[in-house]
Amino acid sequence: MDKLGAMVMHYVTVNYLDLKPIPISFLLADCDPKSERFQILHRETGQLLRHSRVLNNNFKAILPLKYSQENSLMCVMLDDNAEFNAAILDNVKPMLVDLVIFDPNNPQPYEPIP
Protein backbone atom coordinates (compact mmCIF):
# COMPACT_ATOMS: atom_id res chain seq x y z
CA MET A 1 0.00 0.00 0.00
CA ASP A 2 1.16 3.56 -0.64
CA LYS A 3 0.99 6.55 1.78
CA LEU A 4 -2.72 7.06 1.15
CA GLY A 5 -3.64 3.44 1.82
CA ALA A 6 -4.30 2.57 -1.83
CA MET A 7 -3.20 -0.77 -3.20
CA VAL A 8 -0.07 -0.47 -5.35
CA MET A 9 0.39 -2.89 -8.22
CA HIS A 10 3.84 -4.17 -9.14
CA TYR A 11 4.66 -5.37 -12.63
CA VAL A 12 7.01 -8.23 -13.32
CA THR A 13 9.94 -7.46 -15.56
CA VAL A 14 11.27 -10.45 -17.50
CA ASN A 15 14.91 -10.47 -18.49
CA TYR A 16 15.90 -13.11 -21.01
CA LEU A 17 19.39 -14.50 -20.69
CA ASP A 18 21.44 -15.10 -23.80
CA LEU A 19 22.62 -18.64 -23.09
CA LYS A 20 25.88 -19.14 -24.87
CA PRO A 21 27.48 -22.58 -24.98
CA ILE A 22 29.31 -23.59 -21.80
CA PRO A 23 31.83 -26.28 -22.80
CA ILE A 24 32.61 -28.99 -20.22
CA SER A 25 33.89 -32.57 -20.22
CA PHE A 26 31.59 -35.55 -19.73
CA LEU A 27 32.75 -39.10 -19.09
CA LEU A 28 30.40 -42.05 -19.50
CA ALA A 29 31.80 -45.49 -18.71
CA ASP A 30 29.99 -48.75 -19.39
CA CYS A 31 31.31 -50.84 -16.49
CA ASP A 32 31.60 -54.56 -15.93
CA PRO A 33 28.59 -55.92 -14.00
CA LYS A 34 30.99 -57.15 -11.28
CA SER A 35 32.51 -53.69 -10.71
CA GLU A 36 31.26 -51.78 -7.71
CA ARG A 37 33.48 -48.69 -7.55
CA PHE A 38 35.03 -46.43 -10.18
CA GLN A 39 37.95 -44.04 -9.88
CA ILE A 40 39.19 -41.29 -12.19
CA LEU A 41 42.81 -40.20 -11.72
CA HIS A 42 45.01 -37.63 -13.41
CA ARG A 43 47.66 -39.89 -14.94
CA GLU A 44 50.63 -37.49 -14.56
CA THR A 45 50.05 -36.35 -10.97
CA GLY A 46 48.12 -39.31 -9.59
CA GLN A 47 45.48 -36.94 -8.21
CA LEU A 48 42.17 -38.67 -7.53
CA LEU A 49 39.46 -36.66 -9.34
CA ARG A 50 36.43 -38.90 -8.67
CA HIS A 51 35.77 -42.01 -6.61
CA SER A 52 32.21 -43.24 -6.61
CA ARG A 53 29.95 -46.29 -6.73
CA VAL A 54 28.91 -47.79 -10.05
CA LEU A 55 25.14 -47.67 -10.52
CA ASN A 56 23.38 -49.91 -13.07
CA ASN A 57 26.73 -50.82 -14.70
CA ASN A 58 27.32 -47.16 -15.64
CA PHE A 59 29.49 -44.39 -14.32
CA LYS A 60 28.95 -40.75 -15.29
CA ALA A 61 31.09 -37.76 -14.39
CA ILE A 62 31.12 -34.09 -15.35
CA LEU A 63 34.66 -32.74 -15.32
CA PRO A 64 36.38 -29.43 -16.10
CA LEU A 65 36.88 -28.52 -19.76
CA LYS A 66 40.64 -29.13 -19.76
CA TYR A 67 40.20 -32.91 -19.52
CA SER A 68 38.40 -33.16 -22.88
CA GLN A 69 41.30 -31.40 -24.58
CA GLU A 70 43.97 -33.94 -23.68
CA ASN A 71 44.38 -37.65 -22.90
CA SER A 72 45.35 -37.11 -19.27
CA LEU A 73 43.00 -39.41 -17.35
CA MET A 74 43.24 -42.97 -16.07
CA CYS A 75 40.14 -44.89 -14.97
CA VAL A 76 40.05 -47.82 -12.54
CA MET A 77 37.16 -50.27 -11.94
CA LEU A 78 37.18 -52.09 -8.59
CA ASP A 79 35.05 -54.70 -6.86
CA ASP A 80 34.66 -54.46 -3.09
CA ASN A 81 35.12 -58.14 -2.23
CA ALA A 82 38.43 -58.41 -4.20
CA GLU A 83 37.20 -61.46 -6.10
CA PHE A 84 38.43 -59.97 -9.40
CA ASN A 85 41.46 -57.89 -10.33
CA ALA A 86 41.04 -54.19 -10.95
CA ALA A 87 40.59 -53.08 -14.55
CA ILE A 88 42.49 -49.97 -15.66
CA LEU A 89 42.00 -47.88 -18.77
CA ASP A 90 44.75 -45.37 -19.55
CA ASN A 91 44.83 -42.24 -21.74
CA VAL A 92 41.09 -41.59 -21.39
CA LYS A 93 39.66 -38.49 -23.07
CA PRO A 94 36.10 -37.47 -22.04
CA MET A 95 33.75 -36.02 -24.64
CA LEU A 96 33.29 -32.28 -25.01
CA VAL A 97 29.68 -31.21 -24.34
CA ASP A 98 27.65 -28.02 -23.98
CA LEU A 99 26.34 -27.75 -20.42
CA VAL A 100 23.38 -25.60 -21.54
CA ILE A 101 21.73 -28.26 -23.74
CA PHE A 102 23.37 -31.52 -22.61
CA ASP A 103 21.28 -34.16 -20.81
CA PRO A 104 23.55 -36.54 -18.85
CA ASN A 105 20.66 -38.99 -18.45
CA ASN A 106 20.42 -39.36 -22.25
CA PRO A 107 23.93 -38.69 -23.63
CA GLN A 108 23.80 -40.94 -26.72
CA PRO A 109 21.82 -38.70 -29.15
CA TYR A 110 23.92 -35.68 -28.18
CA GLU A 111 25.91 -33.87 -30.84
CA PRO A 112 29.16 -32.48 -29.37
CA ILE A 113 30.31 -28.89 -29.73
CA PRO A 114 31.92 -28.38 -33.18
JSON list of C-alpha atoms in Angstrom, two decimals:
[
{"chain": "A", "resi": 1, "resn": "MET", "atom": "CA", "xyz": [0.00, 0.00, 0.00]},
{"chain": "A", "resi": 2, "resn": "ASP", "atom": "CA", "xyz": [1.16, 3.56, -0.64]},
{"chain": "A", "resi": 3, "resn": "LYS", "atom": "CA", "xyz": [0.99, 6.55, 1.78]},
{"chain": "A", "resi": 4, "resn": "LEU", "atom": "CA", "xyz": [-2.72, 7.06, 1.15]},
{"chain": "A", "resi": 5, "resn": "GLY", "atom": "CA", "xyz": [-3.64, 3.44, 1.82]},
{"chain": "A", "resi": 6, "resn": "ALA", "atom": "CA", "xyz": [-4.30, 2.57, -1.83]},
{"chain": "A", "resi": 7, "resn": "MET", "atom": "CA", "xyz": [-3.20, -0.77, -3.20]},
{"chain": "A", "resi": 8, "resn": "VAL", "atom": "CA", "xyz": [-0.07, -0.47, -5.35]},
{"chain": "A", "resi": 9, "resn": "MET", "atom": "CA", "xyz": [0.39, -2.89, -8.22]},
{"chain": "A", "resi": 10, "resn": "HIS", "atom": "CA", "xyz": [3.84, -4.17, -9.14]},
{"chain": "A", "resi": 11, "resn": "TYR", "atom": "CA", "xyz": [4.66, -5.37, -12.63]},
{"chain": "A", "resi": 12, "resn": "VAL", "atom": "CA", "xyz": [7.01, -8.23, -13.32]},
{"chain": "A", "resi": 13, "resn": "THR", "atom": "CA", "xyz": [9.94, -7.46, -15.56]},
{"chain": "A", "resi": 14, "resn": "VAL", "atom": "CA", "xyz": [11.27, -10.45, -17.50]},
{"chain": "A", "resi": 15, "resn": "ASN", "atom": "CA", "xyz": [14.91, -10.47, -18.49]},
{"chain": "A", "resi": 16, "resn": "TYR", "atom": "CA", "xyz": [15.90, -13.11, -21.01]},
{"chain": "A", "resi": 17, "resn": "LEU", "atom": "CA", "xyz": [19.39, -14.50, -20.69]},
{"chain": "A", "resi": 18, "resn": "ASP", "atom": "CA", "xyz": [21.44, -15.10, -23.80]},
{"chain": "A", "resi": 19, "resn": "LEU", "atom": "CA", "xyz": [22.62, -18.64, -23.09]},
{"chain": "A", "resi": 20, "resn": "LYS", "atom": "CA", "xyz": [25.88, -19.14, -24.87]},
{"chain": "A", "resi": 21, "resn": "PRO", "atom": "CA", "xyz": [27.48, -22.58, -24.98]},
{"chain": "A", "resi": 22, "resn": "ILE", "atom": "CA", "xyz": [29.31, -23.59, -21.80]},
{"chain": "A", "resi": 23, "resn": "PRO", "atom": "CA", "xyz": [31.83, -26.28, -22.80]},
{"chain": "A", "resi": 24, "resn": "ILE", "atom": "CA", "xyz": [32.61, -28.99, -20.22]},
{"chain": "A", "resi": 25, "resn": "SER", "atom": "CA", "xyz": [33.89, -32.57, -20.22]},
{"chain": "A", "resi": 26, "resn": "PHE", "atom": "CA", "xyz": [31.59, -35.55, -19.73]},
{"chain": "A", "resi": 27, "resn": "LEU", "atom": "CA", "xyz": [32.75, -39.10, -19.09]},
{"chain": "A", "resi": 28, "resn": "LEU", "atom": "CA", "xyz": [30.40, -42.05, -19.50]},
{"chain": "A", "resi": 29, "resn": "ALA", "atom": "CA", "xyz": [31.80, -45.49, -18.71]},
{"chain": "A", "resi": 30, "resn": "ASP", "atom": "CA", "xyz": [29.99, -48.75, -19.39]},
{"chain": "A", "resi": 31, "resn": "CYS", "atom": "CA", "xyz": [31.31, -50.84, -16.49]},
{"chain": "A", "resi": 32, "resn": "ASP", "atom": "CA", "xyz": [31.60, -54.56, -15.93]},
{"chain": "A", "resi": 33, "resn": "PRO", "atom": "CA", "xyz": [28.59, -55.92, -14.00]},
{"chain": "A", "resi": 34, "resn": "LYS", "atom": "CA", "xyz": [30.99, -57.15, -11.28]},
{"chain": "A", "resi": 35, "resn": "SER", "atom": "CA", "xyz": [32.51, -53.69, -10.71]},
{"chain": "A", "resi": 36, "resn": "GLU", "atom": "CA", "xyz": [31.26, -51.78, -7.71]},
{"chain": "A", "resi": 37, "resn": "ARG", "atom": "CA", "xyz": [33.48, -48.69, -7.55]},
{"chain": "A", "resi": 38, "resn": "PHE", "atom": "CA", "xyz": [35.03, -46.43, -10.18]},
{"chain": "A", "resi": 39, "resn": "GLN", "atom": "CA", "xyz": [37.95, -44.04, -9.88]},
{"chain": "A", "resi": 40, "resn": "ILE", "atom": "CA", "xyz": [39.19, -41.29, -12.19]},
{"chain": "A", "resi": 41, "resn": "LEU", "atom": "CA", "xyz": [42.81, -40.20, -11.72]},
{"chain": "A", "resi": 42, "resn": "HIS", "atom": "CA", "xyz": [45.01, -37.63, -13.41]},
{"chain": "A", "resi": 43, "resn": "ARG", "atom": "CA", "xyz": [47.66, -39.89, -14.94]},
{"chain": "A", "resi": 44, "resn": "GLU", "atom": "CA", "xyz": [50.63, -37.49, -14.56]},
{"chain": "A", "resi": 45, "resn": "THR", "atom": "CA", "xyz": [50.05, -36.35, -10.97]},
{"chain": "A", "resi": 46, "resn": "GLY", "atom": "CA", "xyz": [48.12, -39.31, -9.59]},
{"chain": "A", "resi": 47, "resn": "GLN", "atom": "CA", "xyz": [45.48, -36.94, -8.21]},
{"chain": "A", "resi": 48, "resn": "LEU", "atom": "CA", "xyz": [42.17, -38.67, -7.53]},
{"chain": "A", "resi": 49, "resn": "LEU", "atom": "CA", "xyz": [39.46, -36.66, -9.34]},
{"chain": "A", "resi": 50, "resn": "ARG", "atom": "CA", "xyz": [36.43, -38.90, -8.67]},
{"chain": "A", "resi": 51, "resn": "HIS", "atom": "CA", "xyz": [35.77, -42.01, -6.61]},
{"chain": "A", "resi": 52, "resn": "SER", "atom": "CA", "xyz": [32.21, -43.24, -6.61]},
{"chain": "A", "resi": 53, "resn": "ARG", "atom": "CA", "xyz": [29.95, -46.29, -6.73]},
{"chain": "A", "resi": 54, "resn": "VAL", "atom": "CA", "xyz": [28.91, -47.79, -10.05]},
{"chain": "A", "resi": 55, "resn": "LEU", "atom": "CA", "xyz": [25.14, -47.67, -10.52]},
{"chain": "A", "resi": 56, "resn": "ASN", "atom": "CA", "xyz": [23.38, -49.91, -13.07]},
{"chain": "A", "resi": 57, "resn": "ASN", "atom": "CA", "xyz": [26.73, -50.82, -14.70]},
{"chain": "A", "resi": 58, "resn": "ASN", "atom": "CA", "xyz": [27.32, -47.16, -15.64]},
{"chain": "A", "resi": 59, "resn": "PHE", "atom": "CA", "xyz": [29.49, -44.39, -14.32]},
{"chain": "A", "resi": 60, "resn": "LYS", "atom": "CA", "xyz": [28.95, -40.75, -15.29]},
{"chain": "A", "resi": 61, "resn": "ALA", "atom": "CA", "xyz": [31.09, -37.76, -14.39]},
{"chain": "A", "resi": 62, "resn": "ILE", "atom": "CA", "xyz": [31.12, -34.09, -15.35]},
{"chain": "A", "resi": 63, "resn": "LEU", "atom": "CA", "xyz": [34.66, -32.74, -15.32]},
{"chain": "A", "resi": 64, "resn": "PRO", "atom": "CA", "xyz": [36.38, -29.43, -16.10]},
{"chain": "A", "resi": 65, "resn": "LEU", "atom": "CA", "xyz": [36.88, -28.52, -19.76]},
{"chain": "A", "resi": 66, "resn": "LYS", "atom": "CA", "xyz": [40.64, -29.13, -19.76]},
{"chain": "A", "resi": 67, "resn": "TYR", "atom": "CA", "xyz": [40.20, -32.91, -19.52]},
{"chain": "A", "resi": 68, "resn": "SER", "atom": "CA", "xyz": [38.40, -33.16, -22.88]},
{"chain": "A", "resi": 69, "resn": "GLN", "atom": "CA", "xyz": [41.30, -31.40, -24.58]},
{"chain": "A", "resi": 70, "resn": "GLU", "atom": "CA", "xyz": [43.97, -33.94, -23.68]},
{"chain": "A", "resi": 71, "resn": "ASN", "atom": "CA", "xyz": [44.38, -37.65, -22.90]},
{"chain": "A", "resi": 72, "resn": "SER", "atom": "CA", "xyz": [45.35, -37.11, -19.27]},
{"chain": "A", "resi": 73, "resn": "LEU", "atom": "CA", "xyz": [43.00, -39.41, -17.35]},
{"chain": "A", "resi": 74, "resn": "MET", "atom": "CA", "xyz": [43.24, -42.97, -16.07]},
{"chain": "A", "resi": 75, "resn": "CYS", "atom": "CA", "xyz": [40.14, -44.89, -14.97]},
{"chain": "A", "resi": 76, "resn": "VAL", "atom": "CA", "xyz": [40.05, -47.82, -12.54]},
{"chain": "A", "resi": 77, "resn": "MET", "atom": "CA", "xyz": [37.16, -50.27, -11.94]},
{"chain": "A", "resi": 78, "resn": "LEU", "atom": "CA", "xyz": [37.18, -52.09, -8.59]},
{"chain": "A", "resi": 79, "resn": "ASP", "atom": "CA", "xyz": [35.05, -54.70, -6.86]},
{"chain": "A", "resi": 80, "resn": "ASP", "atom": "CA", "xyz": [34.66, -54.46, -3.09]},
{"chain": "A", "resi": 81, "resn": "ASN", "atom": "CA", "xyz": [35.12, -58.14, -2.23]},
{"chain": "A", "resi": 82, "resn": "ALA", "atom": "CA", "xyz": [38.43, -58.41, -4.20]},
{"chain": "A", "resi": 83, "resn": "GLU", "atom": "CA", "xyz": [37.20, -61.46, -6.10]},
{"chain": "A", "resi": 84, "resn": "PHE", "atom": "CA", "xyz": [38.43, -59.97, -9.40]},
{"chain": "A", "resi": 85, "resn": "ASN", "atom": "CA", "xyz": [41.46, -57.89, -10.33]},
{"chain": "A", "resi": 86, "resn": "ALA", "atom": "CA", "xyz": [41.04, -54.19, -10.95]},
{"chain": "A", "resi": 87, "resn": "ALA", "atom": "CA", "xyz": [40.59, -53.08, -14.55]},
{"chain": "A", "resi": 88, "resn": "ILE", "atom": "CA", "xyz": [42.49, -49.97, -15.66]},
{"chain": "A", "resi": 89, "resn": "LEU", "atom": "CA", "xyz": [42.00, -47.88, -18.77]},
{"chain": "A", "resi": 90, "resn": "ASP", "atom": "CA", "xyz": [44.75, -45.37, -19.55]},
{"chain": "A", "resi": 91, "resn": "ASN", "atom": "CA", "xyz": [44.83, -42.24, -21.74]},
{"chain": "A", "resi": 92, "resn": "VAL", "atom": "CA", "xyz": [41.09, -41.59, -21.39]},
{"chain": "A", "resi": 93, "resn": "LYS", "atom": "CA", "xyz": [39.66, -38.49, -23.07]},
{"chain": "A", "resi": 94, "resn": "PRO", "atom": "CA", "xyz": [36.10, -37.47, -22.04]},
{"chain": "A", "resi": 95, "resn": "MET", "atom": "CA", "xyz": [33.75, -36.02, -24.64]},
{"chain": "A", "resi": 96, "resn": "LEU", "atom": "CA", "xyz": [33.29, -32.28, -25.01]},
{"chain": "A", "resi": 97, "resn": "VAL", "atom": "CA", "xyz": [29.68, -31.21, -24.34]},
{"chain": "A", "resi": 98, "resn": "ASP", "atom": "CA", "xyz": [27.65, -28.02, -23.98]},
{"chain": "A", "resi": 99, "resn": "LEU", "atom": "CA", "xyz": [26.34, -27.75, -20.42]},
{"chain": "A", "resi": 100, "resn": "VAL", "atom": "CA", "xyz": [23.38, -25.60, -21.54]},
{"chain": "A", "resi": 101, "resn": "ILE", "atom": "CA", "xyz": [21.73, -28.26, -23.74]},
{"chain": "A", "resi": 102, "resn": "PHE", "atom": "CA", "xyz": [23.37, -31.52, -22.61]},
{"chain": "A", "resi": 103, "resn": "ASP", "atom": "CA", "xyz": [21.28, -34.16, -20.81]},
{"chain": "A", "resi": 104, "resn": "PRO", "atom": "CA", "xyz": [23.55, -36.54, -18.85]},
{"chain": "A", "resi": 105, "resn": "ASN", "atom": "CA", "xyz": [20.66, -38.99, -18.45]},
{"chain": "A", "resi": 106, "resn": "ASN", "atom": "CA", "xyz": [20.42, -39.36, -22.25]},
{"chain": "A", "resi": 107, "resn": "PRO", "atom": "CA", "xyz": [23.93, -38.69, -23.63]},
{"chain": "A", "resi": 108, "resn": "GLN", "atom": "CA", "xyz": [23.80, -40.94, -26.72]},
{"chain": "A", "resi": 109, "resn": "PRO", "atom": "CA", "xyz": [21.82, -38.70, -29.15]},
{"chain": "A", "resi": 110, "resn": "TYR", "atom": "CA", "xyz": [23.92, -35.68, -28.18]},
{"chain": "A", "resi": 111, "resn": "GLU", "atom": "CA", "xyz": [25.91, -33.87, -30.84]},
{"chain": "A", "resi": 112, "resn": "PRO", "atom": "CA", "xyz": [29.16, -32.48, -29.37]},
{"chain": "A", "resi": 113, "resn": "ILE", "atom": "CA", "xyz": [30.31, -28.89, -29.73]},
{"chain": "A", "resi": 114, "resn": "PRO", "atom": "CA", "xyz": [31.92, -28.38, -33.18]}
]
